[in-house]
Tab-separated table of C-alpha atoms in Angstrom:
chain	number	residue	atom	x	y	z
A	1	MET	CA	-11.941	11.071	11.652
A	2	SER	CA	-12.687	7.740	13.355
A	3	LYS	CA	-13.626	4.440	11.897
A	4	VAL	CA	-15.866	1.144	12.110
A	5	VAL	CA	-12.150	-1.117	11.736
A	6	LEU	CA	-13.060	-5.068	11.066
A	7	VAL	CA	-9.739	-6.684	11.150
A	8	THR	CA	-9.877	-11.109	10.957
A	9	GLY	CA	-6.971	-12.924	12.429
A	10	ALA	CA	-6.232	-11.320	14.184
A	11	GLY	CA	-4.839	-13.260	16.843
A	12	ARG	CA	-0.779	-12.972	15.668
A	13	GLY	CA	0.863	-11.327	13.313
A	14	LEU	CA	0.128	-8.298	10.875
A	15	GLY	CA	-3.667	-9.473	12.056
A	16	THR	CA	-2.595	-8.317	15.744
A	17	ASP	CA	-0.436	-5.082	14.413
A	18	ILE	CA	-4.118	-3.856	12.592
A	19	GLY	CA	-5.002	-4.449	15.806
A	20	ARG	CA	-2.620	-2.415	17.842
A	21	GLU	CA	-2.075	0.162	15.223
A	22	ALA	CA	-5.853	0.926	15.185
A	23	LEU	CA	-6.016	1.130	18.880
A	24	ALA	CA	-3.746	3.204	18.881
A	25	ALA	CA	-5.346	5.849	15.974
A	26	GLY	CA	-8.122	6.196	18.168
A	27	HIS	CA	-10.715	3.789	15.359
A	28	GLN	CA	-13.571	0.740	16.901
A	29	VAL	CA	-11.657	-2.305	16.596
A	30	VAL	CA	-13.536	-5.286	15.455
A	31	ALA	CA	-10.503	-7.572	15.942
A	32	THR	CA	-12.028	-11.312	14.929
A	33	GLY	CA	-10.155	-14.344	15.565
A	34	ARG	CA	-10.333	-18.698	15.807
A	35	ARG	CA	-10.212	-18.271	19.651
A	36	PRO	CA	-11.350	-15.147	20.870
A	37	GLU	CA	-10.196	-15.499	24.337
A	38	GLU	CA	-6.439	-15.461	22.558
A	39	VAL	CA	-6.747	-11.634	20.241
A	40	GLU	CA	-8.245	-10.299	22.905
A	41	LYS	CA	-4.555	-11.256	25.382
A	42	THR	CA	-2.445	-9.977	22.544
A	43	LEU	CA	-4.142	-6.437	21.900
A	44	GLY	CA	-4.373	-5.876	25.915
A	45	GLY	CA	-7.753	-7.303	27.440
A	46	PRO	CA	-10.503	-4.883	27.323
A	47	GLN	CA	-10.950	-1.383	26.114
A	48	ASP	CA	-13.782	0.532	25.463
A	49	ASN	CA	-12.724	0.594	21.472
A	50	LEU	CA	-12.226	-3.423	21.473
A	51	LEU	CA	-15.013	-5.866	20.141
A	52	VAL	CA	-13.205	-9.728	20.241
A	53	THR	CA	-15.106	-12.033	18.817
A	54	GLN	CA	-14.770	-15.659	17.093
A	55	LEU	CA	-14.677	-16.248	13.114
A	56	ASP	CA	-12.942	-19.058	11.166
A	57	VAL	CA	-13.599	-17.107	8.097
A	58	THR	CA	-14.430	-20.477	6.302
A	59	SER	CA	-17.166	-20.727	8.080
A	60	ILE	CA	-20.091	-18.501	6.778
A	61	GLU	CA	-22.768	-18.996	10.061
A	62	ASP	CA	-19.645	-17.098	11.238
A	63	ALA	CA	-18.919	-14.450	9.532
A	64	ALA	CA	-22.422	-13.052	9.669
A	65	ALA	CA	-22.616	-12.954	13.452
A	66	ALA	CA	-19.532	-10.678	13.376
A	67	ALA	CA	-20.413	-8.621	10.804
A	68	GLN	CA	-23.190	-8.174	12.830
A	69	ALA	CA	-22.177	-7.602	16.088
A	70	ALA	CA	-19.771	-5.039	15.469
A	71	VAL	CA	-22.903	-2.880	13.482
A	72	ASP	CA	-23.940	-4.049	17.259
A	73	ARG	CA	-21.200	-2.890	18.923
A	74	PHE	CA	-20.715	0.126	17.291
A	75	GLY	CA	-23.552	1.247	15.072
A	76	ARG	CA	-21.672	0.243	11.837
A	77	ILE	CA	-18.621	-1.391	9.591
A	78	ASP	CA	-16.510	1.811	7.515
A	79	VAL	CA	-13.755	-0.333	7.091
A	80	LEU	CA	-12.921	-4.794	6.658
A	81	ILE	CA	-9.288	-5.735	6.694
A	82	ASN	CA	-8.858	-9.133	5.309
A	83	ASN	CA	-6.167	-10.653	6.794
A	84	ALA	CA	-6.711	-13.844	7.397
A	85	GLY	CA	-4.303	-16.781	6.126
A	86	ASN	CA	-2.537	-19.977	5.255
A	87	LEU	CA	0.779	-21.244	3.469
A	88	PHE	CA	0.748	-24.546	2.384
A	89	ALA	CA	3.947	-24.939	0.361
A	90	GLY	CA	5.298	-27.182	-1.748
A	91	TYR	CA	6.163	-29.007	-5.836
A	92	PHE	CA	2.185	-29.206	-6.939
A	93	GLU	CA	2.472	-32.653	-7.326
A	94	GLU	CA	2.888	-34.026	-3.697
A	95	ILE	CA	-0.155	-30.754	-2.509
A	96	SER	CA	-2.861	-33.529	-2.236
A	97	PRO	CA	-5.710	-32.784	-3.106
A	98	ALA	CA	-7.795	-31.945	-0.315
A	99	GLN	CA	-4.916	-29.716	1.094
A	100	MET	CA	-5.512	-27.748	-2.608
A	101	ARG	CA	-8.922	-27.069	-1.515
A	102	GLN	CA	-8.015	-26.590	2.246
A	103	GLN	CA	-5.282	-23.296	0.342
A	104	PHE	CA	-8.605	-21.575	-1.352
A	105	GLU	CA	-11.223	-22.428	1.562
A	106	THR	CA	-9.404	-19.361	3.948
A	107	ASN	CA	-7.200	-17.782	1.336
A	108	LEU	CA	-10.167	-17.362	-1.334
A	109	PHE	CA	-13.489	-18.229	-0.062
A	110	GLY	CA	-12.433	-17.090	3.364
A	111	PRO	CA	-12.131	-13.202	2.726
A	112	MET	CA	-15.690	-13.882	0.396
A	113	ASN	CA	-17.907	-15.463	2.801
A	114	VAL	CA	-16.460	-11.853	5.141
A	115	THR	CA	-17.108	-10.282	2.523
A	116	ARG	CA	-19.918	-10.831	1.584
A	117	ALA	CA	-21.317	-11.072	4.914
A	118	VAL	CA	-20.692	-6.817	5.424
A	119	LEU	CA	-21.221	-6.059	2.318
A	120	PRO	CA	-25.174	-5.876	2.669
A	121	LEU	CA	-24.076	-3.447	5.489
A	122	MET	CA	-21.228	-0.967	3.494
A	123	ARG	CA	-24.226	-1.124	1.223
A	124	ARG	CA	-27.000	0.208	3.602
A	125	GLN	CA	-24.315	3.165	4.374
A	126	ARG	CA	-23.403	4.554	1.402
A	127	SER	CA	-20.470	3.911	2.337
A	128	GLY	CA	-16.629	1.609	2.977
A	129	HIS	CA	-13.689	0.032	2.370
A	130	ILE	CA	-12.686	-3.232	1.524
A	131	ILE	CA	-9.314	-4.459	2.447
A	132	THR	CA	-7.689	-7.618	1.409
A	133	ILE	CA	-4.796	-8.343	2.288
A	134	THR	CA	-2.518	-11.080	-0.339
A	135	SER	CA	1.358	-11.485	-1.666
A	136	THR	CA	3.488	-10.837	-3.978
A	137	ALA	CA	2.574	-14.408	-4.949
A	138	GLY	CA	-0.461	-13.096	-6.433
A	139	LEU	CA	1.232	-11.403	-8.937
A	140	VAL	CA	4.156	-13.559	-9.291
A	141	GLY	CA	4.641	-17.484	-8.935
A	142	MET	CA	7.702	-19.246	-7.510
A	143	GLU	CA	8.680	-22.355	-7.028
A	144	PHE	CA	7.654	-24.357	-3.977
A	145	THR	CA	4.188	-21.851	-4.137
A	146	SER	CA	1.274	-23.393	-6.317
A	147	ALA	CA	-0.868	-23.817	-3.765
A	148	TYR	CA	-0.208	-20.187	-2.221
A	149	ALA	CA	-0.013	-18.519	-5.252
A	150	ALA	CA	-2.772	-19.856	-6.874
A	151	SER	CA	-5.572	-18.973	-4.163
A	152	LYS	CA	-3.408	-15.563	-3.838
A	153	PHE	CA	-3.817	-15.034	-8.025
A	154	ALA	CA	-7.514	-15.742	-7.605
A	155	GLU	CA	-7.843	-13.197	-4.420
A	156	GLU	CA	-5.822	-10.774	-6.680
A	157	GLY	CA	-8.793	-11.222	-9.353
A	158	TRP	CA	-11.750	-11.542	-7.392
A	159	MET	CA	-10.488	-8.185	-5.638
A	160	GLU	CA	-10.306	-6.666	-9.165
A	161	SER	CA	-13.511	-7.699	-10.209
A	162	LEU	CA	-15.658	-6.747	-7.451
A	163	ARG	CA	-13.920	-2.785	-7.258
A	164	HIS	CA	-16.422	-2.408	-10.030
A	165	ASP	CA	-19.360	-3.971	-8.352
A	166	VAL	CA	-19.468	-1.674	-5.595
A	167	GLU	CA	-18.445	1.595	-7.388
A	168	PRO	CA	-21.677	2.627	-7.544
A	169	TYR	CA	-22.834	2.692	-4.077
A	170	ASN	CA	-19.286	4.846	-2.828
A	171	ILE	CA	-17.422	1.320	-1.337
A	172	ARG	CA	-13.940	1.496	-2.774
A	173	THR	CA	-11.576	-0.980	-2.690
A	174	THR	CA	-7.472	-2.439	-1.848
A	175	VAL	CA	-5.652	-5.125	-2.919
A	176	VAL	CA	-2.486	-5.095	-1.775
A	177	GLU	CA	0.405	-7.540	-1.906
A	178	PRO	CA	3.455	-7.203	0.528
A	179	GLY	CA	6.208	-8.037	-0.119
A	180	TYR	CA	8.394	-10.811	3.037
A	181	PHE	CA	6.576	-9.868	6.976
A	182	ARG	CA	8.664	-10.301	9.459
A	183	THR	CA	4.970	-11.595	10.140
A	184	GLU	CA	3.532	-15.069	11.803
A	185	LEU	CA	3.378	-16.438	8.297
A	186	LEU	CA	7.115	-19.004	8.244
A	187	VAL	CA	5.827	-20.436	11.592
A	188	GLU	CA	4.052	-23.891	11.736
A	189	GLY	CA	0.195	-23.190	12.417
A	190	SER	CA	0.746	-20.817	9.485
A	191	THR	CA	2.884	-22.512	7.292
A	192	THR	CA	1.361	-26.686	6.480
A	193	TRP	CA	4.584	-28.789	4.352
A	194	PRO	CA	2.996	-31.246	1.433
A	195	GLU	CA	1.606	-34.670	2.513
A	196	LEU	CA	2.589	-36.369	-0.592
A	197	SER	CA	6.412	-37.462	-0.980
A	198	ILE	CA	7.548	-37.837	-4.458
A	199	ASP	CA	10.599	-39.327	-5.266
A	200	ASP	CA	11.642	-37.536	-8.551
A	201	TYR	CA	11.510	-34.335	-5.751
A	202	ALA	CA	12.807	-35.439	-2.844
A	203	PRO	CA	15.931	-33.930	-3.119
A	204	ARG	CA	14.631	-30.308	-4.048
A	205	THR	CA	12.347	-31.093	-1.143
A	206	ALA	CA	13.798	-31.098	2.286
A	207	PRO	CA	15.955	-28.423	0.961
A	208	THR	CA	13.178	-25.977	-0.036
A	209	ILE	CA	11.534	-26.356	3.822
A	210	GLU	CA	14.811	-25.879	5.465
A	211	GLY	CA	15.578	-22.682	3.890
A	212	MET	CA	12.079	-21.079	4.260
A	213	LYS	CA	11.831	-22.469	8.364
A	214	SER	CA	15.074	-20.470	7.777
A	215	MET	CA	14.089	-17.168	7.110
A	216	ASN	CA	11.579	-17.068	9.544
A	217	GLY	CA	12.282	-14.153	11.949
A	218	ARG	CA	14.670	-12.636	9.751
A	219	GLN	CA	11.720	-10.737	7.300
A	220	PRO	CA	12.886	-7.384	5.660
A	221	GLY	CA	9.688	-6.218	6.279
A	222	ASP	CA	8.460	-4.546	9.805
A	223	PRO	CA	4.678	-5.423	10.012
A	224	ALA	CA	3.913	-2.308	12.277
A	225	LYS	CA	4.630	0.009	9.754
A	226	LEU	CA	2.945	-2.131	7.144
A	227	ALA	CA	-0.363	-1.991	9.972
A	228	ARG	CA	-0.224	2.198	9.618
A	229	ALA	CA	0.695	1.933	5.699
A	230	LEU	CA	-2.833	0.077	5.420
A	231	LEU	CA	-4.770	2.357	7.858
A	232	THR	CA	-2.587	5.759	5.917
A	233	ILE	CA	-5.096	3.941	3.045
A	234	ALA	CA	-8.372	3.526	5.046
A	235	GLY	CA	-8.327	7.650	5.158
A	236	GLN	CA	-8.011	8.859	1.985
A	237	ASP	CA	-10.521	10.109	0.029
A	238	LYS	CA	-8.927	7.825	-2.192
A	239	PRO	CA	-7.636	4.619	-1.474
A	240	LEU	CA	-5.447	3.147	-3.719
A	241	GLN	CA	-6.503	0.099	-5.700
A	242	ARG	CA	-3.508	-1.307	-5.260
A	243	PHE	CA	-0.855	-0.696	-2.554
A	244	VAL	CA	2.142	-2.939	-3.318
A	245	ALA	CA	4.209	-3.414	0.193
A	246	GLY	CA	7.541	-3.462	0.380
A	247	ALA	CA	10.767	-2.662	-2.048
A	248	ASP	CA	11.170	-5.984	-2.598
A	249	ALA	CA	7.132	-6.007	-3.873
A	250	ILE	CA	7.583	-3.106	-6.352
A	251	GLU	CA	10.842	-5.062	-7.717
A	252	ALA	CA	8.976	-7.451	-7.854
A	253	ALA	CA	6.140	-6.423	-9.887
A	254	GLU	CA	7.945	-3.700	-12.121
A	255	ALA	CA	9.532	-6.737	-13.743
A	256	LYS	CA	6.233	-8.452	-13.483
A	257	ALA	CA	4.935	-5.574	-15.159
A	258	LYS	CA	7.829	-5.222	-18.652
A	259	GLU	CA	7.934	-8.988	-18.822
A	260	LEU	CA	3.771	-8.918	-19.532
A	261	LEU	CA	4.545	-6.296	-21.856
A	262	ALA	CA	7.116	-8.146	-23.774
A	263	GLN	CA	4.841	-11.215	-23.876
A	264	ALA	CA	2.722	-9.660	-25.532
A	265	GLU	CA	4.267	-7.415	-27.939
A	266	ALA	CA	6.459	-10.981	-28.766
A	267	SER	CA	2.864	-11.767	-29.289
A	268	ARG	CA	1.630	-9.133	-31.804
A	269	GLU	CA	1.763	-11.191	-35.164
A	270	LEU	CA	1.043	-13.898	-34.203
A	271	GLY	CA	-1.909	-13.352	-31.296
A	272	GLY	CA	-2.939	-10.112	-34.062
A	273	SER	CA	-4.433	-11.455	-36.598
A	274	LEU	CA	-7.061	-14.116	-35.104
A	275	ALA	CA	-10.059	-12.023	-36.421
A	276	TYR	CA	-12.939	-12.606	-38.301
A	277	ASP	CA	-11.062	-10.985	-41.958
A	278	ASP	CA	-14.744	-8.548	-41.433
A	279	ALA	CA	-14.097	-8.036	-37.716
A	280	PRO	CA	-14.174	-4.730	-36.824
A	281	PRO	CA	-11.388	-2.710	-34.847
A	282	PRO	CA	-11.287	-4.052	-31.713
A	283	ARG	CA	-12.533	-0.277	-29.229
A	284	PRO	CA	-10.430	0.715	-26.019
A	285	GLY	CA	-11.008	-1.103	-23.270
A	286	ASN	CA	-13.139	-3.918	-24.452
A	287	THR	CA	-13.525	-6.466	-22.553
A	288	ASP	CA	-15.491	-9.427	-24.632
A	289	GLN	CA	-14.001	-12.462	-24.717
A	290	ALA	CA	-13.971	-16.227	-25.645
């Protein structure tokens, strides 16, 4: 069934693939980006089922205007795909405070801005689907990605909680955790290297940057296949709440799950005996925390 799909960051990389695949599948597509003329050109020019509109996800005003333009043109928004993002790479001490804030502005507050603009429309419809693309780095912290992983872990927590907020209005959520896909994340303009330089890190910084650059164009994942998979999920009556995308991502998620279970078990003796002596035993599913 045809849906109205709004995708952010549609001018390059995975966002372009999502836009192309959605159009090919007969959906009505709202393709957004900071340079709309480039987005339209990338997607093949003007089309009846395509609306291209300006959207810098860090702008609340842009987000509101894009959502309104979508409704003015197509009457509704069925699926929001929060795809736009970037990567500030580097060791924590070498990433400036300004760079850390920029990372969160784009990767966390950006999708929040767009989702905040779209949710009132979906609540009125009593239907909708929010798909947010995080990363394997939202599950597993890795060397040289402290800023990126922090922003993606934050996205994960936001989306897991948002699900409970919007379920009563028949709005579904899906978190997508891709592994390494051959997108444009590692090209200049999408990846920013650290502003600061500390002698202790220098012997590791330069080769790590070169190693990351050498990965571009060699990632195993096919973004067109990922785009088609996302549209499959968008068409499910009960969509996946979490989509671990790519064999490498699945392997990483399994390893992290085993690690968490092992650490919970190792904490049991010391961590399981910290309640007041007269406190009732915890109830299954109780999420109250200090």
